[in-house]
Structures are given as C-alpha cells and as structure tokens.
Amino acid sequence: MFSGFMVNTWIVASIVAVVGGLVGFFVVLRGSAFVAHALPNGSFAGAAGAGLVGINVLIGLGAFALLGALGIGWIGRRDRPDVATALTLVLMLGLGALFVSLSVEYAPATYSLLFGEVLGVSTSQLLPTAGLALACVLVLALLYRPLMLSSVLVEVAETHGIRAARIELLFLVCVALATTMTVPVVGTTLIFSLMIGAPAAARSFVRRPGAALGLSVAIALATVWVAIAAAYDLNLPVGFFVGVLSACSYAAGRAWVAWRRRASAVR
Amino acid sequence: MSGVLRAVVEPGFFSSGPVQVALAVSAAVALLTSTLGVFTVIRGQSFAGHSLADIGATGGSGAFLIGAGPLWGFMVISIAAAGAMQAVGVERQRGRDVATGVVLGASLGLAALFLYWDSTLHNSSGETYTILFGSMLAISPATVPAVLGLGAVALGVVAIIYRPLLLSSVNAELAAARGVPVRLVGAAYLLALAAAVALSCLAIGAILSTALLIGPAAAALQLTKRPWRAIVGASVIALAASWLGVLLSYDSYYWPPRGHSWPVSFFIVTLVFACYLAARLVGSRGRRR
C-alpha cells in the first residue's frame, strides 16, 4: 500500500486535504457551500475542452475555474448570490456536455474527472499540484485577517475599510485555485465533500477560529488517508469513501454539540 | 417561405417519433420546473434545488444498477432527499447550506459507487453520460404518460398551496402570524420541487436540470416583480428554450463534425442563459428610466 506508485497518491492526497481543510474552513464560515460545489463541478468542462483541443488539462481547468469565479462575481452584483452561482454552474456544465459529446472516446475520463482517480497519480502531476497548493495557502495567509473579519462581522469590516466585494472576489479566486489543483487528481466530488464536511465538523468541536482551522485540516487529512486505505483494500472508488466519511464526521460533530448541550443543561 | 422553413427545420423533424416524445416531455418539464423555479428563486433555495438534481444522479445510477426505469430512481431518491433536507431544516437561514452540502456530498459519494458498479457490472460507460447529461431524444415513449401524470400532480399541489406558499416565501414571519402552517407549506413545496427536478433529470440530465429550474425564473424576475407574471414569463422562456433546443439538436446532425448530433442539453442551457442576459439588459434599462 505504501510502495511504488502509491507514494505519489499519498503525497498528493495529503496536499489536497490540507488545502481543502484550510479553504473549506472559510467556505463554511462564509456560507458559500454552493460556490465550493459549483466551481470544481463546472470547471470539469474546462478539462473536457482541453482534452478536445489537445492542450494541458490544468490550463483548461484553471481557465474555467477563474472564469467561473469572475462570472459568479459579475452576475452576483445584480442578482442573488445563489442564483448567480447556479447560472454560472449550468452554463459551464452545458459546455462540458457539448465537449464530452464531441470527443467520442471521453466517457471513462468523464467519470474519473467527476469522481476522482486518486490511485493513478503520476510524478508529473506532483509539481503543479504542490505549486498551486502553495499559491493557494499564500493567498489565504495574506487574506487571513480581512477574510476572517468580513466573514464574521461584515459591518465592522466595512468600518476598517475592508471592501467586502473585493474580498469576496479574491476568495472566489482562491477557491478556483484550489479547484484547479485538485480536480485532475481527486475529482470534483472529493474536494467538495472535504471542503464542507471536515470544517463543519471541526467548528462544532472547537469554538476558537485558530484551533478550528487546525482541527479542520486534521479531520480532512484523516478522512483522506482512511478513504485511500479503504479504496485500496476494497477496490472501490475513493470518492465514495470520502463522501461518506465527511458526512460521518459532520454527524459526529452535531452529536457532540447535542451531547454537550444536554450535559451542561443537567449540571 | 417553405424553402426558409425547410432550411430551419430539417426534413422529417415533426414526423420523427423520438422528436414527438421529446417535444411532449420537454413541454411538461418546462412548465413545471419554471413555475417551481420562481418560488425557488424567491425563497433563495437554488442550492437545495440543484442538490436535489445532483442527488437524482444517485437515484438514476442506482436504478440502472438494479434494472429499474431511471424515472423511478430519480423520483424515489429526490423525494427521500427532500424529506432529509426538511428534517435537517433547510428553512433556517443559518447553517442550512452546510447541511445541504453534507447531504449532497454523501450522496455524490454514493453516486460514485453506483456508477462504478454500473460500468463494471453492466460493462457500459455510456450510461454515466446519459444519467448526468440526459438524452432527450432517447426517452422511451412508454414513460410519457408517467411524466405527464406526475407533472400534473406536482402542478396541482402548487396550485392548491399557491397563496400560502407565496406569502411564506416572501415573508415567513408574517405568514406565520397570519396562521399559515409555514413548515407544512415548505414541505409540500419541497415535495413538488423534488418531483419537478426528477422529471427534468430525465429530460436534460441530473446535473443540468438546474438550468430549467433557475434560469427562466431568474430571467423573468429581472423583468417583473409580480409573481404571477413571472411564472408566465418563466414558462414561456423555458418552453421556447426547450423546443428550440430539441430543434437545434436535431438540425445539428448536419453540422461539423458531421454525423453526430450536439446534445440537446447544451442548446437548452445556452438559450436559457442568453435569455437571462437579455432580460438583465432590458431590466437594467427599464430601471434607469
């Protein structure tokens, strides 16, 4: 399980988990689960299009993820954010449907784009993934304070001269970066489940933001590692385990909150 | 005149069996989803609507696995998911998108498993594409009565709860004060939404049915704030986009690369989005005046 070709898988999956846990914490904090679902899901069209015209998949993914982020920002200026996200998502998916149908031999590749192919990571994918992850973490680190402030207390952030719309756009770009790096490796399902399940669970266990951020990364790492081990042993798709494990960790978090509330009520 | 018509509508369009089925199904789906879409946009539940559709993919792939019709797979799982969302509490503004996201993520994981088994046990990967992106020109005529019946039932539910639903969508507190059973109305709305989404999963595929749900309604609401007019406008847009989409897809058999139709779903999504952009342009000009 730890030999040869599997080494790449472990490294890449760990990077993905760290970035997913970090970005996801803010996704949950800001209530932008729909965006975190839409950008990876929609940018698969970019990968399909790149396959069609024969350029690097990463370029297609990055272009579509960025365009998607800008599109959501632009439509969202005049319409409800959830409507903006939905419209951008379906437009990208519609293009994806066209690209997939035009390239006849693409059906199995569609599956691995949507649900991940974590057990076949090549060494050439290692470097771009690490680079994009680094960029993503760097942007988050630079944005940390204004992002936190504008996520929790919008009014206070405005009085500090933080422009909410600009922060929102930068955050969308950050999600797009994370998407670009993770989709070719782990598929759109996996990254979405990680971005929601782990941080939401962490936030119900710990209240302080810093500690919750750390715990979120830890839960994401544990989820991914267990999922890969299980997928390797049972020969089933890794996306299945990540999806179910993320939901389980969230349920555990909710149960913990309920138990604590009952305990404090008794006392 | 007939020459122009011949150039637009390729010969054999109206006499083709699959086309007739596609036109009937898409009309029913367009009317139903755009009506519910107006409420979905007003209630700010686009994510729930889209999630129900994506979760439908789980049902469709599961139904294929056990050899049942895809419509019933879509229907059963959408209604189950709607029940789960109601239980978790999608009415609350806080934390509801996390709850929706967790349900969606878990069910996408299941979809991954089912699709994997579909392609390994039944040895066909084309099914993945059909479930996710739909194939309107390949719907079996036998399912048409079921589609029309279910559509009529869902529309009937909306008609019965129309006024209380509208009031509780615009202002839940006011509705509760007026004695409207807000939770019950919300549950009935979610059930109708689940049925609508299941039908449109069948027509344009699980991950694209959001286009018909949100697009026409968002476009119509850019032009008018009156709910009744918005419903009519959204229905017209959805119907026009669906039928034009079927027509263009039929024509595209003769477009490059020749001998291969472009997907109906692509045309519908593009037309709906174009309508939205146009409505926004017109709407912003009207507001400036």
XYZ file of C-alpha atoms in Angstrom:
556
model
C 0.000 0.000 0.000
C 2.930 2.342 0.640
C 5.190 1.212 -2.158
C 5.964 2.387 -5.679
C 3.165 4.215 -7.433
C 1.192 4.675 -4.240
C 3.749 7.125 -2.809
C 2.578 9.852 -5.209
C -1.011 9.220 -4.229
C -0.308 9.659 -0.537
C 1.648 12.884 -1.091
C -0.912 14.465 -3.423
C -3.888 13.413 -1.337
C -2.282 14.909 1.767
C -1.662 18.215 -0.023
C -5.263 18.217 -1.218
C -6.538 17.519 2.280
C -4.523 20.382 3.791
C -5.726 22.890 1.189
C -9.286 21.544 1.331
C -9.350 21.849 5.109
C -7.979 25.410 5.026
C -10.117 26.812 2.195
C -13.119 24.839 3.397
C -12.950 26.474 6.806
C -13.677 29.829 5.188
C -16.237 28.291 2.842
C -18.222 27.082 5.846
C -17.651 30.321 7.761
C -18.954 32.416 4.866
C -21.779 30.033 3.988
C -20.572 29.593 0.407
C -21.040 25.842 0.125
C -22.775 26.281 -3.214
C -19.752 28.075 -4.687
C -17.427 25.366 -3.383
C -19.616 22.857 -5.162
C -20.091 24.868 -8.353
C -16.504 25.821 -9.195
C -14.968 22.322 -9.134
C -18.054 20.787 -10.718
C -18.286 23.347 -13.504
C -14.596 23.549 -14.272
C -14.641 19.926 -15.347
C -15.906 21.420 -18.619
C -12.510 23.097 -18.945
C -10.779 19.755 -18.598
C -13.072 18.190 -21.188
C -12.477 21.115 -23.549
C -8.716 20.892 -23.048
C -8.891 17.205 -23.910
C -10.843 18.093 -27.056
C -8.391 20.659 -28.443
C -5.356 18.854 -27.051
C -3.852 21.246 -24.515
C -2.807 20.616 -20.927
C -5.764 19.730 -18.704
C -4.528 22.066 -15.975
C -4.779 25.091 -18.294
C -8.361 24.247 -19.240
C -9.321 23.697 -15.635
C -7.659 26.868 -14.437
C -9.246 28.979 -17.170
C -12.732 27.667 -16.458
C -12.364 27.888 -12.683
C -11.188 31.504 -12.939
C -13.878 32.445 -15.475
C -16.435 30.775 -13.229
C -15.261 32.763 -10.212
C -15.410 36.020 -12.174
C -18.803 35.085 -13.637
C -20.273 34.419 -10.205
C -18.871 37.733 -9.004
C -20.248 39.618 -12.012
C -23.755 38.132 -12.028
C -23.846 38.353 -8.235
C -23.541 42.129 -8.353
C -27.138 42.416 -9.525
C -28.804 39.152 -8.504
C -28.947 36.861 -5.504
C -25.643 35.058 -4.948
C -27.206 31.598 -5.114
C -28.878 32.423 -8.436
C -25.572 33.742 -9.791
C -23.805 30.552 -8.748
C -26.493 28.308 -10.224
C -26.490 30.127 -13.583
C -22.703 30.112 -13.884
C -22.583 26.448 -12.944
C -25.134 25.301 -15.516
C -23.539 27.342 -18.277
C -20.185 25.664 -17.611
C -21.800 22.242 -17.324
C -23.683 22.783 -20.581
C -20.382 23.491 -22.345
C -18.981 20.401 -20.631
C -21.820 18.292 -22.028
C -21.020 19.585 -25.507
C -17.276 18.948 -25.201
C -17.796 15.454 -23.824
C -20.224 14.540 -26.605
C -17.945 15.935 -29.327
C -14.981 13.850 -28.180
C -16.335 10.363 -28.550
C -13.800 8.379 -26.571
C -14.069 10.543 -23.483
C -16.693 8.757 -21.343
C -14.371 6.942 -18.892
C -12.305 10.104 -18.492
C -15.502 11.985 -17.571
C -16.065 9.573 -14.745
C -12.577 9.998 -13.349
C -12.861 13.800 -13.606
C -16.121 13.814 -11.702
C -15.300 11.197 -9.117
C -11.527 11.101 -8.963
C -8.759 8.723 -9.895
C -6.576 9.104 -6.868
C -4.910 5.734 -7.313
C -3.181 6.666 -10.553
C -1.274 9.881 -9.805
C 1.788 10.371 -11.991
C 5.003 12.048 -10.881
C 4.490 14.832 -13.448
C 1.303 15.893 -11.620
C 3.173 16.259 -8.350
C 4.929 19.548 -9.012
C 1.962 21.569 -10.393
C -0.221 20.369 -7.530
C 2.332 21.414 -4.923
C 2.886 24.775 -6.628
C -0.808 25.617 -6.859
C -1.322 24.485 -3.271
C 1.451 26.804 -2.140
C -0.066 29.718 -4.074
C -3.467 28.998 -2.575
C -2.159 28.848 1.005
C -0.154 32.038 0.422
C -3.212 33.950 -0.776
C -5.168 32.685 2.208
C -2.398 33.721 4.607
C -2.296 37.233 3.119
C -6.084 37.484 3.248
C -6.422 35.861 6.673
C -7.394 38.860 8.809
C -9.669 40.758 6.389
C -11.238 37.498 5.262
C -11.965 36.433 8.824
C -13.341 39.862 9.730
C -15.549 40.193 6.682
C -16.818 36.627 7.129
C -17.891 37.102 10.727
C -18.635 40.800 11.184
C -19.444 42.490 7.898
C -20.211 45.900 9.440
C -17.005 46.020 11.492
C -15.002 45.035 8.431
C -16.551 47.909 6.456
C -15.571 50.438 9.138
C -11.986 49.128 8.948
C -12.008 49.999 5.267
C -12.272 46.423 4.052
C -14.229 46.215 0.815
C -16.468 43.181 1.155
C -16.986 42.777 -2.587
C -13.246 42.777 -3.316
C -12.562 40.257 -0.535
C -15.357 38.074 -1.878
C -13.824 38.109 -5.350
C -10.342 37.281 -4.022
C -11.834 34.452 -2.008
C -13.596 33.104 -5.106
C -10.253 33.161 -6.933
C -8.759 31.248 -4.012
C -11.435 28.561 -4.310
C -10.751 28.490 -8.059
C -7.027 27.901 -7.405
C -7.799 25.056 -5.022
C -10.176 23.622 -7.608
C -7.628 23.715 -10.409
C -5.052 21.852 -8.418
C -7.342 19.174 -7.009
C -9.755 18.259 -9.789
C -7.398 16.359 -12.111
C -6.199 14.275 -9.186
C -9.145 13.638 -6.957
C -12.242 14.667 -8.893
C -14.923 17.186 -8.106
C -16.859 15.164 -5.537
C -13.965 14.520 -3.253
C -12.819 18.105 -2.916
C -16.345 19.376 -2.328
C -17.048 16.850 0.430
C -13.719 17.673 2.076
C -14.352 21.413 1.928
C -17.704 21.076 3.695
C -17.610 18.029 5.952
C -14.287 18.462 7.720
C -14.536 22.209 8.559
C -18.188 21.949 9.618
C -17.269 19.095 11.962
C -14.256 20.998 13.302
C -16.385 24.039 14.024
C -18.784 22.029 16.148
C -15.908 20.539 18.204
C -13.909 23.742 18.804
C -15.070 27.331 19.004
C -11.843 29.326 18.602
C -11.125 30.057 14.905
C -7.420 29.177 15.005
C -7.973 25.850 16.726
C -10.935 25.060 14.460
C -8.752 25.778 11.419
C -6.138 23.297 12.655
C -8.701 20.667 13.562
C -10.350 21.107 10.166
C -7.063 20.259 8.431
C -6.537 17.298 10.776
C -10.010 15.875 10.088
C -9.555 16.368 6.342
C -6.214 14.517 6.471
C -7.692 11.657 8.493
C -10.659 11.400 6.111
C -8.462 11.237 3.027
C -5.993 8.750 4.497
C -8.693 6.357 5.704
C -10.518 6.714 2.363
C -7.424 5.857 0.331
C -6.597 2.866 2.509
C -10.169 1.593 2.252
C -10.358 2.215 -1.507
C -7.052 0.381 -1.994
C -8.072 -2.611 0.122
C -11.647 -2.998 -1.108
C -11.013 -1.824 -4.701
C -13.874 0.694 -4.688
C -13.922 4.347 -5.851
C -12.207 6.673 -3.395
C -14.879 9.373 -3.837
C -17.425 7.100 -2.201
C -15.386 6.796 1.000
C -14.546 10.491 1.158
C -18.205 11.468 0.718
C -19.465 9.064 3.355
C -16.640 9.742 5.840
C -17.121 13.513 5.560
C -20.829 13.126 6.286
C -19.979 10.860 9.245
C -17.547 13.381 10.730
C -20.181 16.112 10.383
C -22.762 13.886 12.085
C -20.250 13.214 14.880
C -19.772 16.972 15.307
C -23.522 17.541 15.537
C -23.861 14.689 18.043
C -21.027 16.180 20.138
C -22.768 19.575 20.218
C -26.066 17.977 21.239
C -24.368 15.904 23.963
C -22.522 18.920 25.357
C -25.722 20.919 25.450
C -27.511 18.140 27.328
C -24.575 17.751 29.757
C -24.470 21.470 30.556
C -28.261 21.522 30.989
C -28.102 18.685 33.540
C -25.380 20.430 35.508
C -41.500 30.597 -47.411
C -41.473 26.828 -47.351
C -37.863 26.963 -48.506
C -36.917 29.006 -45.458
C -38.856 26.633 -43.226
C -37.112 23.686 -44.857
C -33.735 25.259 -44.145
C -34.560 25.865 -40.480
C -36.443 22.661 -39.764
C -34.615 19.715 -41.264
C -36.929 17.322 -43.163
C -38.562 14.677 -41.035
C -38.481 16.698 -37.825
C -42.156 16.597 -36.899
C -42.812 13.084 -38.149
C -39.956 11.601 -36.140
C -41.130 9.533 -33.164
C -38.304 10.440 -30.748
C -38.799 14.116 -31.576
C -42.508 13.949 -30.739
C -41.722 12.314 -27.406
C -39.002 14.876 -26.714
C -41.323 17.787 -27.503
C -44.083 16.442 -25.246
C -41.759 15.655 -22.336
C -39.874 18.925 -22.602
C -43.112 20.931 -22.648
C -44.339 19.280 -19.448
C -40.954 19.627 -17.774
C -40.525 23.259 -18.848
C -43.913 24.347 -17.493
C -43.480 22.551 -14.184
C -39.869 23.439 -13.403
C -40.158 27.095 -14.369
C -43.232 27.518 -12.142
C -41.434 25.993 -9.182
C -38.292 27.864 -10.163
C -39.945 31.224 -9.484
C -40.627 30.143 -5.894
C -37.151 28.645 -5.602
C -35.515 31.922 -6.618
C -37.774 33.973 -4.315
C -37.042 31.621 -1.405
C -33.303 31.647 -2.155
C -33.159 27.862 -2.345
C -31.230 27.453 -5.596
C -28.671 25.318 -3.812
C -31.372 22.974 -2.494
C -32.877 22.714 -5.984
C -29.533 21.989 -7.571
C -28.661 19.500 -4.845
C -31.911 17.603 -5.394
C -30.953 17.299 -9.052
C -27.424 16.108 -8.327
C -28.775 13.665 -5.777
C -31.071 12.461 -8.551
C -27.938 11.172 -10.265
C -27.517 8.796 -7.350
C -31.056 7.522 -7.876
C -30.667 7.215 -11.633
C -27.455 5.235 -11.356
C -28.898 3.074 -8.575
C -31.988 2.324 -10.660
C -29.824 1.316 -13.606
C -27.893 -0.974 -11.275
C -30.977 -2.934 -10.221
C -32.554 -2.703 -13.685
C -35.433 -0.349 -12.851
C -36.515 2.612 -15.003
C -34.448 5.766 -14.435
C -37.549 7.911 -13.790
C -38.427 5.911 -10.685
C -34.846 6.079 -9.443
C -34.813 9.866 -9.862
C -38.222 10.167 -8.211
C -37.613 7.966 -5.158
C -34.260 9.451 -4.252
C -35.326 13.071 -4.831
C -38.323 12.691 -2.554
C -36.184 10.934 0.069
C -33.608 13.731 -0.135
C -36.322 16.380 0.117
C -37.524 14.664 3.293
C -33.988 14.593 4.694
C -33.482 18.290 3.920
C -36.761 19.161 5.601
C -35.686 17.135 8.659
C -32.279 18.818 8.831
C -34.047 22.155 8.492
C -33.497 23.967 5.207
C -35.905 26.647 6.405
C -33.317 28.069 8.771
C -31.089 30.605 7.086
C -28.076 29.773 9.266
C -26.189 26.594 8.609
C -28.624 25.330 6.014
C -26.164 25.419 3.172
C -23.723 23.344 5.196
C -26.462 20.798 5.919
C -27.444 20.749 2.235
C -23.791 20.402 1.264
C -23.193 17.469 3.591
C -26.250 15.602 2.276
C -25.151 16.391 -1.286
C -21.554 15.289 -0.683
C -22.596 11.990 0.871
C -24.983 11.224 -1.951
C -22.420 12.136 -4.614
C -20.149 9.609 -2.925
C -22.892 7.031 -3.301
C -23.336 8.055 -6.941
C -19.631 7.424 -7.481
C -20.079 3.919 -6.097
C -23.209 3.160 -8.140
C -21.757 4.494 -11.385
C -18.599 2.491 -10.765
C -20.648 -0.671 -10.304
C -22.805 0.235 -13.327
C -19.751 0.418 -15.545
C -18.008 -2.673 -14.126
C -21.016 -4.993 -13.731
C -23.003 -3.932 -16.798
C -19.866 -3.115 -18.748
C -21.152 0.151 -20.181
C -19.860 3.634 -19.542
C -22.357 5.438 -21.811
C -24.897 5.195 -19.012
C -22.830 7.631 -16.909
C -23.192 10.230 -19.619
C -26.935 9.672 -20.049
C -27.669 9.931 -16.339
C -25.568 13.039 -15.840
C -26.338 14.939 -19.046
C -29.612 13.390 -20.185
C -30.620 12.377 -23.664
C -33.966 13.822 -24.548
C -34.064 12.150 -27.957
C -33.722 8.716 -26.346
C -36.659 8.756 -23.921
C -38.859 5.712 -24.259
C -42.450 6.587 -25.316
C -43.732 4.300 -22.555
C -42.652 6.781 -19.866
C -44.559 9.720 -21.400
C -47.866 9.054 -19.551
C -45.979 8.756 -16.244
C -44.139 12.020 -16.920
C -47.338 13.890 -17.791
C -49.207 12.407 -14.813
C -46.516 13.227 -12.269
C -46.135 16.703 -13.739
C -49.882 17.328 -13.418
C -49.892 16.148 -9.784
C -46.975 18.415 -8.864
C -48.565 21.400 -10.622
C -51.815 20.652 -8.796
C -50.006 20.732 -5.445
C -48.519 24.128 -6.307
C -51.919 25.451 -7.398
C -53.506 24.347 -4.110
C -50.844 25.938 -1.889
C -50.221 28.918 -4.193
C -51.223 31.788 -1.879
C -49.827 30.480 1.428
C -46.641 29.395 -0.359
C -46.167 32.825 -1.890
C -46.738 34.576 1.420
C -44.387 32.299 3.363
C -41.757 32.625 0.616
C -41.766 36.411 0.705
C -42.102 36.834 4.458
C -42.136 33.741 6.674
C -42.778 35.651 9.924
C -45.772 37.483 8.505
C -47.154 34.222 7.110
C -46.785 32.513 10.484
C -48.538 35.439 12.168
C -51.408 35.115 9.686
C -51.807 31.459 10.687
C -50.138 29.850 7.665
C -48.589 26.480 8.590
C -45.166 27.543 7.260
C -43.368 24.230 7.816
C -46.146 22.210 6.212
C -46.302 24.505 3.203
C -42.490 24.342 2.928
C -42.615 20.546 2.988
C -45.301 20.413 0.281
C -43.240 22.823 -1.838
C -40.106 20.682 -1.416
C -42.036 17.574 -2.474
C -43.337 19.298 -5.609
C -39.804 20.553 -6.277
C -38.438 17.022 -5.908
C -40.960 15.731 -8.460
C -40.170 18.561 -10.882
C -36.443 18.009 -10.559
C -36.828 14.257 -11.053
C -38.747 14.840 -14.296
C -36.196 17.313 -15.587
C -33.377 14.916 -14.636
C -34.965 12.523 -17.083
C -35.228 15.155 -19.801
C -31.974 17.110 -19.652
C -29.895 15.149 -17.180
C -29.190 15.312 -13.495
C -26.524 17.990 -13.425
C -28.179 20.288 -15.978
C -31.760 20.325 -14.723
C -30.844 23.350 -12.593
C -30.755 25.335 -15.840
C -34.501 24.971 -16.397
C -35.245 25.453 -12.718
C -33.308 28.650 -12.056
C -32.565 30.245 -15.444
C -36.059 31.105 -16.746
C -37.266 32.153 -13.304
C -34.243 34.400 -12.715
C -34.714 35.964 -16.167
C -38.417 36.596 -15.626
C -37.820 38.068 -12.172
C -35.402 40.554 -13.730
C -38.287 41.887 -15.796
C -41.186 41.822 -13.357
C -41.658 41.564 -9.617
C -45.225 40.274 -9.849
C -45.184 36.543 -9.115
C -47.985 35.598 -11.483
C -46.380 37.418 -14.430
C -43.005 35.946 -13.507
C -44.451 32.430 -13.622
C -45.965 33.017 -17.065
C -42.779 34.646 -18.355
C -40.577 31.878 -16.977
C -42.814 29.223 -18.520
C -42.657 30.909 -21.924
C -38.858 31.191 -21.761
C -38.453 27.586 -20.597
C -40.807 26.245 -23.253
C -39.172 28.237 -26.054
C -35.667 27.229 -24.953
C -36.585 23.542 -24.673
C -38.326 23.281 -28.028
C -35.714 25.331 -29.823
C -33.078 23.170 -28.148
C -34.666 19.972 -29.457
C -34.930 21.509 -32.948
C -31.320 22.729 -32.988
C -30.051 19.399 -31.704
C -31.970 17.632 -34.465
C -30.531 20.036 -37.056
C -27.004 19.777 -35.678
C -26.679 16.273 -37.098
C -25.612 18.043 -40.296
C -23.187 20.405 -38.541
C -19.490 19.668 -38.120
C -18.371 17.112 -37.137
C -20.968 15.601 -39.460
C -22.995 12.585 -38.472
C -23.063 13.382 -34.764
C -25.790 15.446 -33.082
C -24.860 18.044 -30.498
C -26.500 17.402 -27.109
C -29.982 18.874 -26.534
C -28.957 19.907 -23.014
C -26.197 22.148 -24.328
C -28.609 24.096 -26.530
C -31.202 24.448 -23.767
C -28.642 25.726 -21.262
C -27.152 28.193 -23.734
C -30.558 29.530 -24.804
C -31.695 29.906 -21.202
C -28.540 31.772 -20.295
C -28.899 34.056 -23.321
C -32.466 34.829 -22.210
C -31.193 35.688 -18.738
C -28.569 38.080 -20.099
C -31.123 39.743 -22.390
C -33.602 40.092 -19.540
C -30.910 41.696 -17.404
C -30.088 44.208 -20.117
C -33.747 45.109 -20.611
C -34.355 45.157 -16.860
C -31.461 47.496 -16.112
C -32.522 49.886 -18.875
C -36.061 49.940 -17.509
C -34.798 50.675 -14.022
C -32.599 53.567 -15.135
C -35.502 55.292 -16.845
